[in-house]
Coordinates of C-alpha atoms and ligand atoms in Angstrom, one line a residue:
M1 CA 15.9 15.7 20.6
K2 CA 16.2 13.2 17.9
R3 CA 17.1 14.6 14.5
P4 CA 14.0 14.7 12.3
N5 CA 13.9 12.5 9.3
L6 CA 13.4 14.9 6.3
Y7 CA 11.2 12.4 4.6
D8 CA 8.8 12.8 7.5
L9 CA 8.2 16.5 6.9
D10 CA 5.6 17.9 4.6
Y11 CA 6.4 20.9 2.5
E12 CA 5.2 23.4 5.0
A13 CA 7.1 21.8 7.9
L14 CA 10.3 21.8 5.9
E15 CA 9.8 25.5 5.0
K16 CA 9.1 26.3 8.6
L17 CA 12.3 24.5 9.7
L18 CA 14.5 26.3 7.2
I19 CA 13.0 29.7 8.0
S20 CA 13.7 29.1 11.7
W21 CA 17.3 28.8 10.7
G22 CA 17.2 32.1 9.0
E23 CA 17.0 30.7 5.4
K24 CA 14.8 32.2 2.7
S25 CA 11.6 30.2 2.1
Y26 CA 12.5 29.3 -1.5
R27 CA 15.2 27.1 -0.1
A28 CA 12.5 24.7 0.9
G29 CA 11.6 24.3 -2.8
Q30 CA 15.3 23.5 -3.6
V31 CA 15.5 20.9 -0.9
W32 CA 12.2 19.4 -1.9
N33 CA 13.5 19.2 -5.5
W34 CA 16.6 17.3 -4.4
L35 CA 14.5 14.9 -2.3
Y36 CA 11.6 14.2 -4.7
N37 CA 12.8 15.0 -8.2
Q38 CA 16.5 14.4 -8.1
L39 CA 15.9 11.6 -5.6
V40 CA 19.3 12.1 -3.9
T41 CA 20.1 10.0 -0.8
D42 CA 22.8 12.2 0.7
F43 CA 23.0 15.9 1.7
S44 CA 26.3 16.3 0.0
E45 CA 24.6 15.8 -3.4
M46 CA 22.4 18.9 -2.8
T47 CA 24.8 21.1 -4.7
S48 CA 22.5 24.1 -5.2
L49 CA 22.5 24.7 -1.4
S50 CA 25.2 26.6 0.4
K51 CA 27.8 24.5 2.2
T52 CA 26.6 26.0 5.5
L53 CA 23.0 24.9 4.8
R54 CA 24.1 21.4 3.7
Q55 CA 26.2 21.1 6.9
R56 CA 23.3 22.3 9.0
L57 CA 21.0 19.8 7.4
E58 CA 23.5 17.1 8.0
E59 CA 23.9 18.0 11.7
K60 CA 20.3 18.7 12.6
T61 CA 18.3 16.3 10.4
R62 CA 18.7 13.0 8.7
L63 CA 17.7 11.2 5.6
A64 CA 16.4 7.8 6.6
V65 CA 17.1 5.8 3.4
P66 CA 16.2 2.2 4.0
R67 CA 19.0 -0.3 3.4
T68 CA 18.4 -3.2 0.9
L69 CA 19.1 -6.5 2.7
A70 CA 17.9 -8.9 0.0
R71 CA 16.5 -8.8 -3.4
Q72 CA 14.5 -11.4 -5.3
E73 CA 13.3 -11.6 -8.9
S74 CA 10.4 -13.8 -10.0
L75 CA 11.1 -16.3 -12.7
T76 CA 9.1 -14.2 -15.2
G77 CA 11.1 -11.1 -14.3
E78 CA 7.9 -9.2 -13.8
T79 CA 7.9 -9.1 -10.0
R80 CA 10.8 -8.0 -7.8
K81 CA 10.7 -8.0 -4.0
D82 CA 13.1 -6.2 -1.8
L83 CA 13.7 -6.7 1.9
L84 CA 14.5 -3.3 3.5
A85 CA 16.0 -2.5 6.8
L86 CA 14.7 0.6 8.6
A87 CA 16.8 2.9 10.8
D88 CA 15.9 0.9 14.0
G89 CA 16.6 -2.5 12.3
E90 CA 13.0 -3.4 11.7
Q91 CA 12.4 -4.9 8.3
I92 CA 9.7 -4.6 5.7
E93 CA 9.1 -6.0 2.2
V94 CA 8.3 -4.0 -0.8
V95 CA 7.3 -5.3 -4.3
L96 CA 7.8 -3.8 -7.7
M97 CA 5.5 -5.1 -10.5
R98 CA 6.5 -4.3 -14.1
Y99 CA 3.9 -4.7 -16.8
A100 CA 4.0 -3.5 -20.3
E101 CA 2.3 -0.2 -19.6
R102 CA 2.5 0.1 -15.8
R103 CA 5.1 0.0 -13.1
S104 CA 3.4 -0.4 -9.7
V105 CA 4.9 -0.5 -6.3
C106 CA 3.2 -2.3 -3.5
I107 CA 4.2 -0.7 -0.2
S108 CA 3.9 -1.4 3.5
T109 CA 2.3 0.8 6.1
Q110 CA 3.2 -1.2 9.3
V111 CA 5.8 -3.6 10.4
G112 CA 3.5 -6.6 10.8
C113 CA -0.3 -6.2 11.4
A114 CA -2.5 -6.4 14.4
V115 CA -5.6 -7.5 12.5
G116 CA -4.6 -11.1 12.5
C117 CA -6.3 -12.6 9.4
P118 CA -5.3 -16.2 9.7
F119 CA -4.5 -16.7 6.0
C120 CA -2.0 -13.8 5.8
A121 CA 1.7 -14.1 6.6
T122 CA 1.9 -10.5 7.8
G123 CA -1.0 -11.1 10.2
Q124 CA 0.7 -14.3 11.4
M125 CA 3.6 -12.2 12.7
G126 CA 1.5 -9.7 14.7
L127 CA 2.1 -6.0 14.9
R128 CA 5.6 -4.7 15.7
R129 CA 5.1 -1.1 15.0
D130 CA 3.6 1.6 12.7
L131 CA 5.7 3.1 9.9
S132 CA 6.2 6.8 9.9
S133 CA 5.0 8.8 6.8
G134 CA 8.6 9.2 5.8
E135 CA 9.2 5.5 6.0
I136 CA 6.2 4.9 3.7
V137 CA 7.4 7.6 1.3
A138 CA 10.9 6.2 1.3
Q139 CA 9.7 2.8 -0.1
V140 CA 8.3 4.6 -3.2
L141 CA 11.5 6.6 -3.6
H142 CA 13.5 3.4 -3.3
F143 CA 12.0 2.1 -6.6
A144 CA 11.5 5.5 -8.2
R145 CA 15.3 5.9 -8.0
E146 CA 16.0 2.6 -9.7
L147 CA 13.4 3.3 -12.5
A148 CA 14.8 6.7 -13.1
E149 CA 18.1 5.2 -13.9
Q150 CA 16.3 3.2 -16.6
E151 CA 14.5 6.4 -17.7
R152 CA 11.3 5.0 -16.5
Q153 CA 8.7 6.3 -14.0
L154 CA 6.5 4.7 -11.4
T155 CA 2.9 4.8 -12.5
N156 CA 1.0 3.3 -9.6
V157 CA 1.4 3.0 -5.8
V158 CA -0.7 0.5 -3.9
L159 CA -0.8 0.4 -0.1
M160 CA -1.3 -3.3 -0.1
G161 CA 1.9 -4.6 1.4
M162 CA 2.4 -5.3 5.1
G163 CA 0.0 -3.7 7.5
E164 CA -3.4 -2.1 7.6
P165 CA -3.2 1.4 6.1
L166 CA -6.4 2.6 7.8
L167 CA -5.0 1.7 11.2
N168 CA -2.0 3.9 10.5
Y169 CA -4.2 6.5 8.9
D170 CA -2.4 9.8 9.4
A171 CA 1.0 8.5 8.2
S172 CA -0.6 6.7 5.2
L173 CA -2.5 9.8 4.1
S174 CA 0.3 12.2 4.6
A175 CA 2.6 9.9 2.7
I176 CA 0.2 10.0 -0.2
R177 CA -0.1 13.8 -0.1
R178 CA 3.7 14.1 0.0
L179 CA 4.0 12.0 -3.2
M180 CA 1.2 14.1 -4.8
H181 CA 3.0 17.4 -4.2
P182 CA 3.1 19.3 -7.5
D183 CA 6.7 20.4 -6.9
G184 CA 7.9 16.9 -6.2
M185 CA 6.8 13.5 -7.4
N186 CA 3.5 15.1 -8.6
M187 CA 1.7 11.7 -8.7
G188 CA -1.9 11.9 -9.6
Q189 CA -4.5 11.0 -7.0
R190 CA -6.0 8.2 -9.1
R191 CA -2.6 6.4 -9.2
F192 CA -3.0 5.5 -5.5
T193 CA -4.9 2.5 -4.2
I194 CA -5.5 2.0 -0.5
S195 CA -6.4 -1.6 0.4
T196 CA -8.2 -2.1 3.7
V197 CA -9.6 -5.1 5.5
G198 CA -12.6 -3.0 6.3
I199 CA -12.0 -0.5 9.1
S200 CA -15.3 1.3 8.8
P201 CA -14.4 4.5 10.7
G202 CA -11.3 4.9 8.5
I203 CA -13.4 4.5 5.3
H204 CA -15.8 7.2 6.5
R205 CA -12.8 9.5 7.2
L206 CA -11.3 8.7 3.8
A207 CA -14.6 9.6 2.1
D208 CA -14.4 13.1 3.5
E209 CA -10.7 13.7 2.5
G210 CA -11.8 15.1 -0.9
L211 CA -9.3 12.8 -2.6
Q212 CA -9.8 10.7 -5.7
V213 CA -7.7 7.8 -4.6
N214 CA -8.8 4.2 -5.3
L215 CA -10.3 2.1 -2.5
A216 CA -9.9 -1.6 -2.4
V217 CA -11.8 -3.6 0.3
S218 CA -10.7 -7.1 1.3
L219 CA -14.1 -8.7 1.6
H220 CA -13.4 -12.5 1.3
A221 CA -16.8 -13.4 2.7
A222 CA -20.3 -12.1 2.1
T223 CA -22.1 -13.4 5.3
D224 CA -21.2 -12.3 8.8
R225 CA -21.0 -15.9 9.9
L226 CA -18.1 -16.7 7.5
R227 CA -16.5 -13.3 7.6
D228 CA -16.3 -13.5 11.5
R229 CA -14.3 -16.6 11.0
L230 CA -12.0 -15.5 8.2
L231 CA -11.5 -11.9 9.2
P232 CA -11.8 -11.5 13.0
I233 CA -12.1 -7.7 12.5
N234 CA -15.6 -8.4 11.2
K235 CA -16.8 -8.9 14.8
R236 CA -16.0 -5.3 15.3
Y237 CA -17.1 -3.9 11.9
N238 CA -19.6 -6.2 10.5
L239 CA -20.9 -6.2 6.9
D240 CA -23.6 -3.7 7.5
S241 CA -21.2 -1.3 9.1
L242 CA -18.7 -1.9 6.3
F243 CA -21.2 -1.3 3.5
S244 CA -22.6 1.8 5.1
A245 CA -19.0 3.2 5.1
I246 CA -18.5 2.1 1.5
G247 CA -21.8 3.8 0.5
H248 CA -20.5 7.0 2.0
Y249 CA -17.3 6.6 0.1
L250 CA -19.1 6.0 -3.2
R251 CA -21.4 9.0 -2.7
A252 CA -18.6 11.3 -1.7
T253 CA -16.1 10.3 -4.4
N254 CA -18.1 8.6 -7.2
R255 CA -15.1 6.3 -7.6
R256 CA -15.6 2.6 -8.3
V257 CA -14.7 0.5 -5.3
T258 CA -12.7 -2.7 -5.8
F259 CA -13.4 -5.8 -3.7
E260 CA -10.7 -8.3 -3.1
W261 CA -11.8 -11.9 -2.7
V262 CA -9.2 -14.6 -2.0
L263 CA -10.6 -17.8 -3.3
I264 CA -10.2 -20.6 -0.7
E265 CA -11.3 -24.1 -1.8
G266 CA -14.5 -25.2 0.0
V267 CA -14.5 -22.2 2.3
N268 CA -15.7 -19.0 0.4
D269 CA -16.1 -20.4 -3.1
T270 CA -19.5 -22.0 -2.3
P271 CA -22.7 -21.2 -4.2
E272 CA -24.1 -19.6 -1.0
Q273 CA -21.2 -17.2 -0.8
A274 CA -21.3 -16.4 -4.6
T275 CA -25.0 -15.6 -4.3
A276 CA -24.6 -13.5 -1.2
L277 CA -21.8 -11.6 -2.9
G278 CA -23.7 -11.1 -6.1
S279 CA -26.7 -9.8 -4.3
R280 CA -24.7 -7.4 -2.2
L281 CA -22.9 -5.9 -5.1
E282 CA -25.5 -5.9 -7.8
G283 CA -26.0 -2.4 -9.1
M284 CA -23.1 -1.0 -7.1
L285 CA -20.2 0.9 -8.7
A286 CA -17.9 -2.0 -7.9
H287 CA -15.4 -4.5 -9.3
I288 CA -14.3 -7.8 -7.8
N289 CA -10.7 -9.1 -7.9
L290 CA -10.8 -12.8 -7.4
I291 CA -7.4 -13.9 -6.2
P292 CA -6.4 -17.6 -5.7
L293 CA -5.2 -18.1 -2.1
N294 CA -1.4 -17.9 -1.9
P295 CA 0.3 -20.4 0.3
T296 CA 1.6 -19.2 3.7
A297 CA 3.2 -21.4 6.4
G298 CA 0.4 -20.8 9.0
F299 CA -2.7 -21.6 7.0
E300 CA -3.6 -25.1 5.7
E301 CA -6.4 -24.4 3.2
Q302 CA -6.0 -24.6 -0.6
P303 CA -6.7 -22.2 -3.4
S304 CA -10.0 -22.9 -5.3
S305 CA -9.8 -25.2 -8.3
P306 CA -10.4 -23.8 -11.8
E307 CA -13.8 -25.6 -11.8
R308 CA -15.0 -24.0 -8.6
T309 CA -13.7 -20.6 -9.7
E310 CA -15.7 -21.0 -12.9
A311 CA -18.9 -21.9 -11.0
F312 CA -18.3 -18.9 -8.7
T313 CA -17.9 -16.5 -11.6
Q314 CA -21.0 -17.8 -13.3
T315 CA -23.1 -16.7 -10.3
L316 CA -21.5 -13.3 -10.4
D317 CA -22.3 -13.1 -14.1
R318 CA -26.0 -13.7 -13.3
H319 CA -25.9 -10.7 -10.9
H320 CA -24.1 -8.6 -13.5
V321 CA -21.3 -7.9 -11.2
P322 CA -17.9 -7.2 -12.9
Y323 CA -14.9 -9.2 -11.8
S324 CA -11.5 -10.3 -12.9
V325 CA -9.7 -13.5 -12.0
R326 CA -6.2 -12.4 -11.0
L327 CA -3.1 -14.3 -12.1
R328 CA -0.9 -15.4 -9.3
R329 CA 2.2 -13.3 -9.5
G330 CA 5.5 -13.5 -7.7
I331 CA 4.5 -16.7 -5.8
D332 CA 7.9 -18.3 -6.5
I333 CA 9.5 -15.5 -4.4
Q334 CA 6.7 -15.2 -1.9
A335 CA 5.9 -11.7 -3.1
G336 CA 2.2 -12.5 -3.7
C337 CA -0.6 -10.9 -1.7
G338 CA -0.5 -11.8 1.9
Q339 CA 3.0 -13.4 1.7
L340 CA 5.0 -10.5 3.0
R341 CA 6.6 -10.7 6.3
Q342 CA 9.8 -9.9 8.2
R343 CA 12.5 -12.4 7.4
E344 CA 15.2 -13.8 9.6
T345 CA 18.4 -13.0 7.9
S346 CA 21.6 -14.5 9.0
Ligands
SAH401 N1 -4.3 -4.8 5.3 C1 -4.8 -4.5 4.0 C2 -3.7 -4.4 3.0 C3 -2.6 -5.5 3.1 S1 -3.1 -7.1 2.7 C4 -5.9 -5.5 3.6 O1 -6.1 -6.5 4.3 O2 -6.5 -5.2 2.6 C5 -3.2 -7.1 0.9 C6 -4.2 -8.1 0.3 O3 -3.6 -9.4 0.4 C7 -5.5 -8.2 1.0 O4 -6.6 -8.2 0.1 C8 -5.5 -9.5 1.7 O5 -6.7 -10.0 2.0 C9 -4.7 -10.3 0.7 N2 -4.1 -11.6 1.2 C10 -3.7 -11.8 2.5 N3 -3.3 -13.1 2.6 C11 -3.4 -13.6 1.4 C12 -3.1 -14.9 0.9 N4 -2.5 -15.9 1.6 N5 -3.4 -15.1 -0.5 C13 -3.9 -14.2 -1.2 N6 -4.2 -12.9 -0.8 C14 -3.9 -12.7 0.5
SF4_402 FE1 -3.4 -7.3 8.2 FE2 -4.4 -7.2 5.7 FE3 -2.9 -9.3 6.5 FE4 -5.4 -9.0 7.4 S1 -4.8 -9.3 5.3 S2 -3.6 -9.5 8.6 S3 -5.5 -6.8 7.6 S4 -2.2 -7.2 6.3

């Protein structure tokens, strides 16, 4: 049998494993502390454990720490993107954003993505495989380790990198729960954001988790006609199905839902779309993030001009729907939304 990756185990599974080796249950707490507070990357560093236990861990389990293949800093120094290699050689990109008050990490949930939104570099590469919960957790630890050296802490985790988190639901949710564990990273629920293209059954399921995580929905179009074209998944889960799931989420959590809207010149920045969006969201506990389209090799369209963006927001104002126009970040290193993909490295 393949040696289990310790990052894939939740606390109870780790405890069970150690007890099956004849260890006392408190040993699980010690190992957990080494993994999620001390952030060690090697069993030999777990010095509070007996040599025998360390050896046994070494022989029977593994610590899948991703290898950094490349690292890029944006010109402003605010955004950093790392290309990581997983144990089987697959690659993912992860982004660290440093603001005055916040340090957010944008992590991936799949290698590639099956949803195939035409404007997204991840979608353009197709799905290679799901990530395991441990591989999702390890991305957060990767940056947490570096920040700890600078005596800083990660404040936010957004599942908005490569892949669709609600199509790798179990791994994404158990990764969040592992990072929330009070004896480890102890991250607050509200520090997590799950971004979804709108997988209605996943949103219904999330509503019933009893969690206070943030939900971001990539809307991009407010009529089925346009959304069918921009996000092929809309043919499966159309706007009514999506909004009924979001309604459930709102009732269950009372958390404000964020809508992502990538502004594409002449496509979804029209008065018709602005009005349809404003009417849909009017009175809802919602916020819209307007994001200028980031360039990707496989999509020809352009980001909306400032004038069209302005006209769009005026319509939203008339419907009293709150929004922010996002700055483009990390574009010079292709670390912007939708620009993450597996790279060919030589
Ligand atoms: N699959 C999830 C999360 C990953 S994509 C989702 O779709 O929400 C993260 C965000 O990047 C989404 O809002 C997506 O619509 C956006 N995005 C994709 N391609 C983009 C591009 N070229 N420019 C700007 N944003 C993009
Ligand atoms: Fe997948 Fe999200 Fe990209 Fe669409 S935008 S292809 S759902 S990662």
